[in-house]
Amino acid sequence: MPVRKTIISFLLSFILFAGFVSAETPAEPKHSAFRSVPFTNVHFADSFWSPRLETNRTVSIPHNYKWCEDTGRFTNFAKAAKLMDGKFEGIYYNDAGVYKVLEGTAYSLAQHPDPELEKRADAVIAWITAAQQPNGYIYTFHTLNEPHKRWTEIGKHELYCAGHLIESAVAYKQATGKDTLLNVAEKAADHIIDVFITNQTAKFEVPGHEEIELALVKLYQQTGKEKYLKLAEHFLDIRGDKSKRTDKLAGARSQDHLPVREQKEIVGHAVKAMYLCAGVADIAAYTGDEGLIAAMDSQWNDTVKRKMYITGGIGARHEGETFGNAYELPNRTAYCETCAAIGLVFWAHRMNLLTGDAKYADIVERLIYNGILSGIGLDGRSFFYVNPLEADAEQTTRHDVVKNAEHHRQPFFVTACCPANVIRFLPSLPGYQYAVDKDNTLVINQYFTGKAKIGNSEVDMQTDSPWNGKVRVNICGGDLSQKSLTIKYRAGAKYETKNITPGQAFEIHLPCETKRIIAHPQVKNDNGRVAIQRGPIVYCFEECDNPRQKINAAVTEIKLAKDPQFRTEFKKDLLGGVTVIKCRDVAGKELTAVPYYVWDNRTMGAMTVWVRQDGLDEKRPPDTGELLYKEF
């Protein structure tokens, strides 16, 4: 207890002082190599992504609003505000879904102003504002149900919901300029400082589900109030450290088994781990803490070299929604929660900004075209919670809607984190395209058609990526064209530099050939098998394209010829417009592969990513060195 009191007393003094003298201007993260160009400065006009963002605005977001209305998620706030009678509806953490829907609304409004959608969001925000208690507390489950249990149970997700409130508030302020939700978020954060630092009345000391750490950094960046940054740092510093805690550690599933700086392996609940790592990278950007950076380096290597699927998916085990052991990457029973893939993007993006290393942005690309995009159907109103790499027509998997349901896209889930996460992530994509380094050099991380305002300059990119590797870029006017004739662009997992003439378009050519990929020999499920990848897109074989009566085998039994004779064809009327890959099996039968992200958009049936390869010995798989995946 004395150690904790000393730590808290110091932090309290700092927070009170920082809150008093704040100039409302956040410091730059001086240890970051790059600064991200904000989503509000980048606008898509992309044949691949723009239609998806429009579907997100016109279908997916309204669909999620409707489900929030029908399941009582919105009215829980009205009830908490005593604007209507009734009991709490749903699961205790349902508030978080509402905040994510509002965050997605904010990103969408930044790309496409929509007065009706904004009006709808403002009405929900009015209920949220009214539901906040005078002391700043806002969590409708305890306001309506067992209010005496506030801040007594680590597993009730009060801090997790507060984190999503903060994220939505910051995004809504940036997109619309409106302060109402931001004021609610600040008041909530100040209340958290009161119960965790000032008066220490909370019965637990760290978040049960990480999220608020990265959110508090965003709140600091928006308001300039350093007390929020320090609170985030406090939560990280005492996590997993018995010497600084009086409560019971929550264990490895919650990354609360060791001090953060001593955590060298990625373990536990995959989404929790990703949100924690994203928050750690944020704090390291401000502090330069070598212990945190070393822990992130070690956990990153453990993730991408031993525990990540070729789609970028993570979290092998259904039990506990957790990572498995090294190389434990089953295909049919893969969990690969959509939220975990989104969380990995959050972490990877922050590591890219922190270190300036292109390998992190390369993983972002893998995820957005595969592990995340698979999570939402082309109709914009059907979703995957889990994303296996193999399925058959009789396969059953864990679902929140119907137990033992066939693996098929669902309109919503009782635990609806994934639909809301997807609809907030997709319209935030413009914020991942560009960065600027300390020398004011433009950095191109992702390839989307559209325009960006960077300083006084306009960057115009034209590309048919991911189907075509040709990219055309033009920079006109202002800062960049006057001060920098060199740009950095990502080519796979490294950066290339290019000298440019201001005002004249230049081209980048990205590789887009069809490749076969093998996995590390310790990934036993993939021994003797290959996956097909073209550019950033991972492909799969669906039963509807390769019926048994045509190929004389189930898709899970496909065996490619030594020379599969790959050929590609773009089909604009198939699955929203895709490049399909035609090839031959060992018997000479023609096979058709489609992008993994579009599977189960036509009819239920078998699917596989990894297929047997003639010439590959299952018992003597090729060595891949330290690489988890390697070209065959």
PDB file of C-alpha atoms in Angstrom, residues 194-293:
ATOM      1  CA  ASP A 194     -11.035  11.151  -9.445  1.00  0.00           C
ATOM      2  CA  VAL A 195     -11.921   7.511  -8.712  1.00  0.00           C
ATOM      3  CA  PHE A 196      -8.606   5.954  -9.769  1.00  0.00           C
ATOM      4  CA  ILE A 197      -6.120   8.633  -8.703  1.00  0.00           C
ATOM      5  CA  THR A 198      -7.490  11.376  -6.470  1.00  0.00           C
ATOM      6  CA  ASN A 199      -9.769   9.450  -4.116  1.00  0.00           C
ATOM      7  CA  GLN A 200      -8.824   5.881  -5.077  1.00  0.00           C
ATOM      8  CA  THR A 201     -12.358   4.605  -4.557  1.00  0.00           C
ATOM      9  CA  ALA A 202     -12.300   2.081  -7.424  1.00  0.00           C
ATOM     10  CA  LYS A 203     -11.983  -1.548  -6.302  1.00  0.00           C
ATOM     11  CA  PHE A 204      -9.717  -2.421  -9.231  1.00  0.00           C
ATOM     12  CA  GLU A 205      -6.726  -0.557 -10.594  1.00  0.00           C
ATOM     13  CA  VAL A 206      -6.346  -1.300 -14.326  1.00  0.00           C
ATOM     14  CA  PRO A 207      -8.802  -1.772 -17.212  1.00  0.00           C
ATOM     15  CA  GLY A 208     -10.141  -5.304 -17.545  1.00  0.00           C
ATOM     16  CA  HIS A 209     -10.363  -4.797 -21.318  1.00  0.00           C
ATOM     17  CA  GLU A 210      -7.732  -2.443 -22.658  1.00  0.00           C
ATOM     18  CA  GLU A 211      -8.927   0.423 -24.871  1.00  0.00           C
ATOM     19  CA  ILE A 212      -8.969   3.527 -22.718  1.00  0.00           C
ATOM     20  CA  GLU A 213      -5.172   3.845 -22.869  1.00  0.00           C
ATOM     21  CA  LEU A 214      -5.074   4.687 -26.574  1.00  0.00           C
ATOM     22  CA  ALA A 215      -8.253   6.759 -26.199  1.00  0.00           C
ATOM     23  CA  LEU A 216      -6.732   8.919 -23.469  1.00  0.00           C
ATOM     24  CA  VAL A 217      -3.814   9.702 -25.766  1.00  0.00           C
ATOM     25  CA  LYS A 218      -6.297  10.855 -28.401  1.00  0.00           C
ATOM     26  CA  LEU A 219      -8.017  13.009 -25.799  1.00  0.00           C
ATOM     27  CA  TYR A 220      -4.678  14.586 -24.903  1.00  0.00           C
ATOM     28  CA  GLN A 221      -3.919  15.193 -28.574  1.00  0.00           C
ATOM     29  CA  GLN A 222      -7.288  16.884 -29.019  1.00  0.00           C
ATOM     30  CA  THR A 223      -7.353  18.980 -25.831  1.00  0.00           C
ATOM     31  CA  GLY A 224      -3.699  19.499 -24.940  1.00  0.00           C
ATOM     32  CA  LYS A 225      -4.424  18.491 -21.340  1.00  0.00           C
ATOM     33  CA  GLU A 226      -1.485  16.421 -20.211  1.00  0.00           C
ATOM     34  CA  LYS A 227      -3.375  14.853 -17.321  1.00  0.00           C
ATOM     35  CA  TYR A 228      -5.018  12.512 -19.815  1.00  0.00           C
ATOM     36  CA  LEU A 229      -1.683  11.389 -21.239  1.00  0.00           C
ATOM     37  CA  LYS A 230      -0.388  10.804 -17.715  1.00  0.00           C
ATOM     38  CA  LEU A 231      -3.435   8.738 -16.783  1.00  0.00           C
ATOM     39  CA  ALA A 232      -2.841   6.497 -19.804  1.00  0.00           C
ATOM     40  CA  GLU A 233       0.803   6.129 -18.811  1.00  0.00           C
ATOM     41  CA  HIS A 234      -0.258   5.283 -15.249  1.00  0.00           C
ATOM     42  CA  PHE A 235      -2.519   2.456 -16.399  1.00  0.00           C
ATOM     43  CA  LEU A 236       0.361   0.997 -18.440  1.00  0.00           C
ATOM     44  CA  ASP A 237       2.936   1.375 -15.676  1.00  0.00           C
ATOM     45  CA  ILE A 238       1.003  -0.575 -13.064  1.00  0.00           C
ATOM     46  CA  ARG A 239      -0.383  -3.247 -15.381  1.00  0.00           C
ATOM     47  CA  GLY A 240       0.927  -6.669 -14.384  1.00  0.00           C
ATOM     48  CA  ASP A 241       3.155  -5.217 -11.660  1.00  0.00           C
ATOM     49  CA  LYS A 242       2.407  -6.716  -8.241  1.00  0.00           C
ATOM     50  CA  SER A 243       4.707  -4.222  -6.537  1.00  0.00           C
ATOM     51  CA  LYS A 244       2.465  -1.326  -7.616  1.00  0.00           C
ATOM     52  CA  ARG A 245      -0.925  -2.954  -7.052  1.00  0.00           C
ATOM     53  CA  THR A 246      -3.218  -3.774  -4.169  1.00  0.00           C
ATOM     54  CA  ASP A 247      -5.823  -5.646  -6.206  1.00  0.00           C
ATOM     55  CA  LYS A 248      -5.462  -9.111  -7.729  1.00  0.00           C
ATOM     56  CA  LEU A 249      -3.753  -9.352 -11.130  1.00  0.00           C
ATOM     57  CA  ALA A 250      -6.180 -10.365 -13.853  1.00  0.00           C
ATOM     58  CA  GLY A 251      -3.772 -12.819 -15.513  1.00  0.00           C
ATOM     59  CA  ALA A 252      -2.358 -13.542 -18.956  1.00  0.00           C
ATOM     60  CA  ARG A 253      -5.687 -13.472 -20.811  1.00  0.00           C
ATOM     61  CA  SER A 254      -5.857  -9.761 -19.927  1.00  0.00           C
ATOM     62  CA  GLN A 255      -2.113  -9.137 -20.342  1.00  0.00           C
ATOM     63  CA  ASP A 256      -2.002  -8.508 -16.576  1.00  0.00           C
ATOM     64  CA  HIS A 257       0.458 -11.260 -15.648  1.00  0.00           C
ATOM     65  CA  LEU A 258       3.744  -9.352 -15.985  1.00  0.00           C
ATOM     66  CA  PRO A 259       4.746  -5.684 -16.109  1.00  0.00           C
ATOM     67  CA  VAL A 260       4.238  -4.419 -19.654  1.00  0.00           C
ATOM     68  CA  ARG A 261       7.977  -3.885 -20.178  1.00  0.00           C
ATOM     69  CA  GLU A 262       8.600  -7.549 -19.329  1.00  0.00           C
ATOM     70  CA  GLN A 263       5.980  -8.967 -21.699  1.00  0.00           C
ATOM     71  CA  LYS A 264       7.991 -10.429 -24.564  1.00  0.00           C
ATOM     72  CA  GLU A 265       5.373 -12.764 -26.078  1.00  0.00           C
ATOM     73  CA  ILE A 266       1.945 -11.865 -27.399  1.00  0.00           C
ATOM     74  CA  VAL A 267      -0.578 -13.738 -25.239  1.00  0.00           C
ATOM     75  CA  GLY A 268      -4.166 -13.785 -24.130  1.00  0.00           C
ATOM     76  CA  HIS A 269      -7.311 -12.259 -25.598  1.00  0.00           C
ATOM     77  CA  ALA A 270      -6.303 -11.049 -29.047  1.00  0.00           C
ATOM     78  CA  VAL A 271      -8.376  -7.855 -29.124  1.00  0.00           C
ATOM     79  CA  LYS A 272      -7.289  -6.827 -25.648  1.00  0.00           C
ATOM     80  CA  ALA A 273      -3.657  -7.414 -26.598  1.00  0.00           C
ATOM     81  CA  MET A 274      -3.928  -5.286 -29.730  1.00  0.00           C
ATOM     82  CA  TYR A 275      -5.556  -2.346 -27.957  1.00  0.00           C
ATOM     83  CA  LEU A 276      -2.901  -2.524 -25.247  1.00  0.00           C
ATOM     84  CA  CYS A 277      -0.046  -2.604 -27.757  1.00  0.00           C
ATOM     85  CA  ALA A 278      -1.533   0.342 -29.644  1.00  0.00           C
ATOM     86  CA  GLY A 279      -1.669   2.321 -26.417  1.00  0.00           C
ATOM     87  CA  VAL A 280       1.902   1.351 -25.547  1.00  0.00           C
ATOM     88  CA  ALA A 281       3.129   2.536 -28.957  1.00  0.00           C
ATOM     89  CA  ASP A 282       1.298   5.830 -28.413  1.00  0.00           C
ATOM     90  CA  ILE A 283       2.954   6.391 -25.042  1.00  0.00           C
ATOM     91  CA  ALA A 284       6.380   5.398 -26.363  1.00  0.00           C
ATOM     92  CA  ALA A 285       6.054   8.053 -29.068  1.00  0.00           C
ATOM     93  CA  TYR A 286       5.880  10.701 -26.342  1.00  0.00           C
ATOM     94  CA  THR A 287       8.301   9.233 -23.796  1.00  0.00           C
ATOM     95  CA  GLY A 288      10.835   7.313 -25.867  1.00  0.00           C
ATOM     96  CA  ASP A 289      10.685   4.644 -23.148  1.00  0.00           C
ATOM     97  CA  GLU A 290      13.206   2.026 -24.287  1.00  0.00           C
ATOM     98  CA  GLY A 291      11.608  -0.676 -22.159  1.00  0.00           C
ATOM     99  CA  LEU A 292       8.240  -0.189 -23.823  1.00  0.00           C
ATOM    100  CA  ILE A 293       9.778  -0.071 -27.306  1.00  0.00           C
TER     101      ILE A 293
END
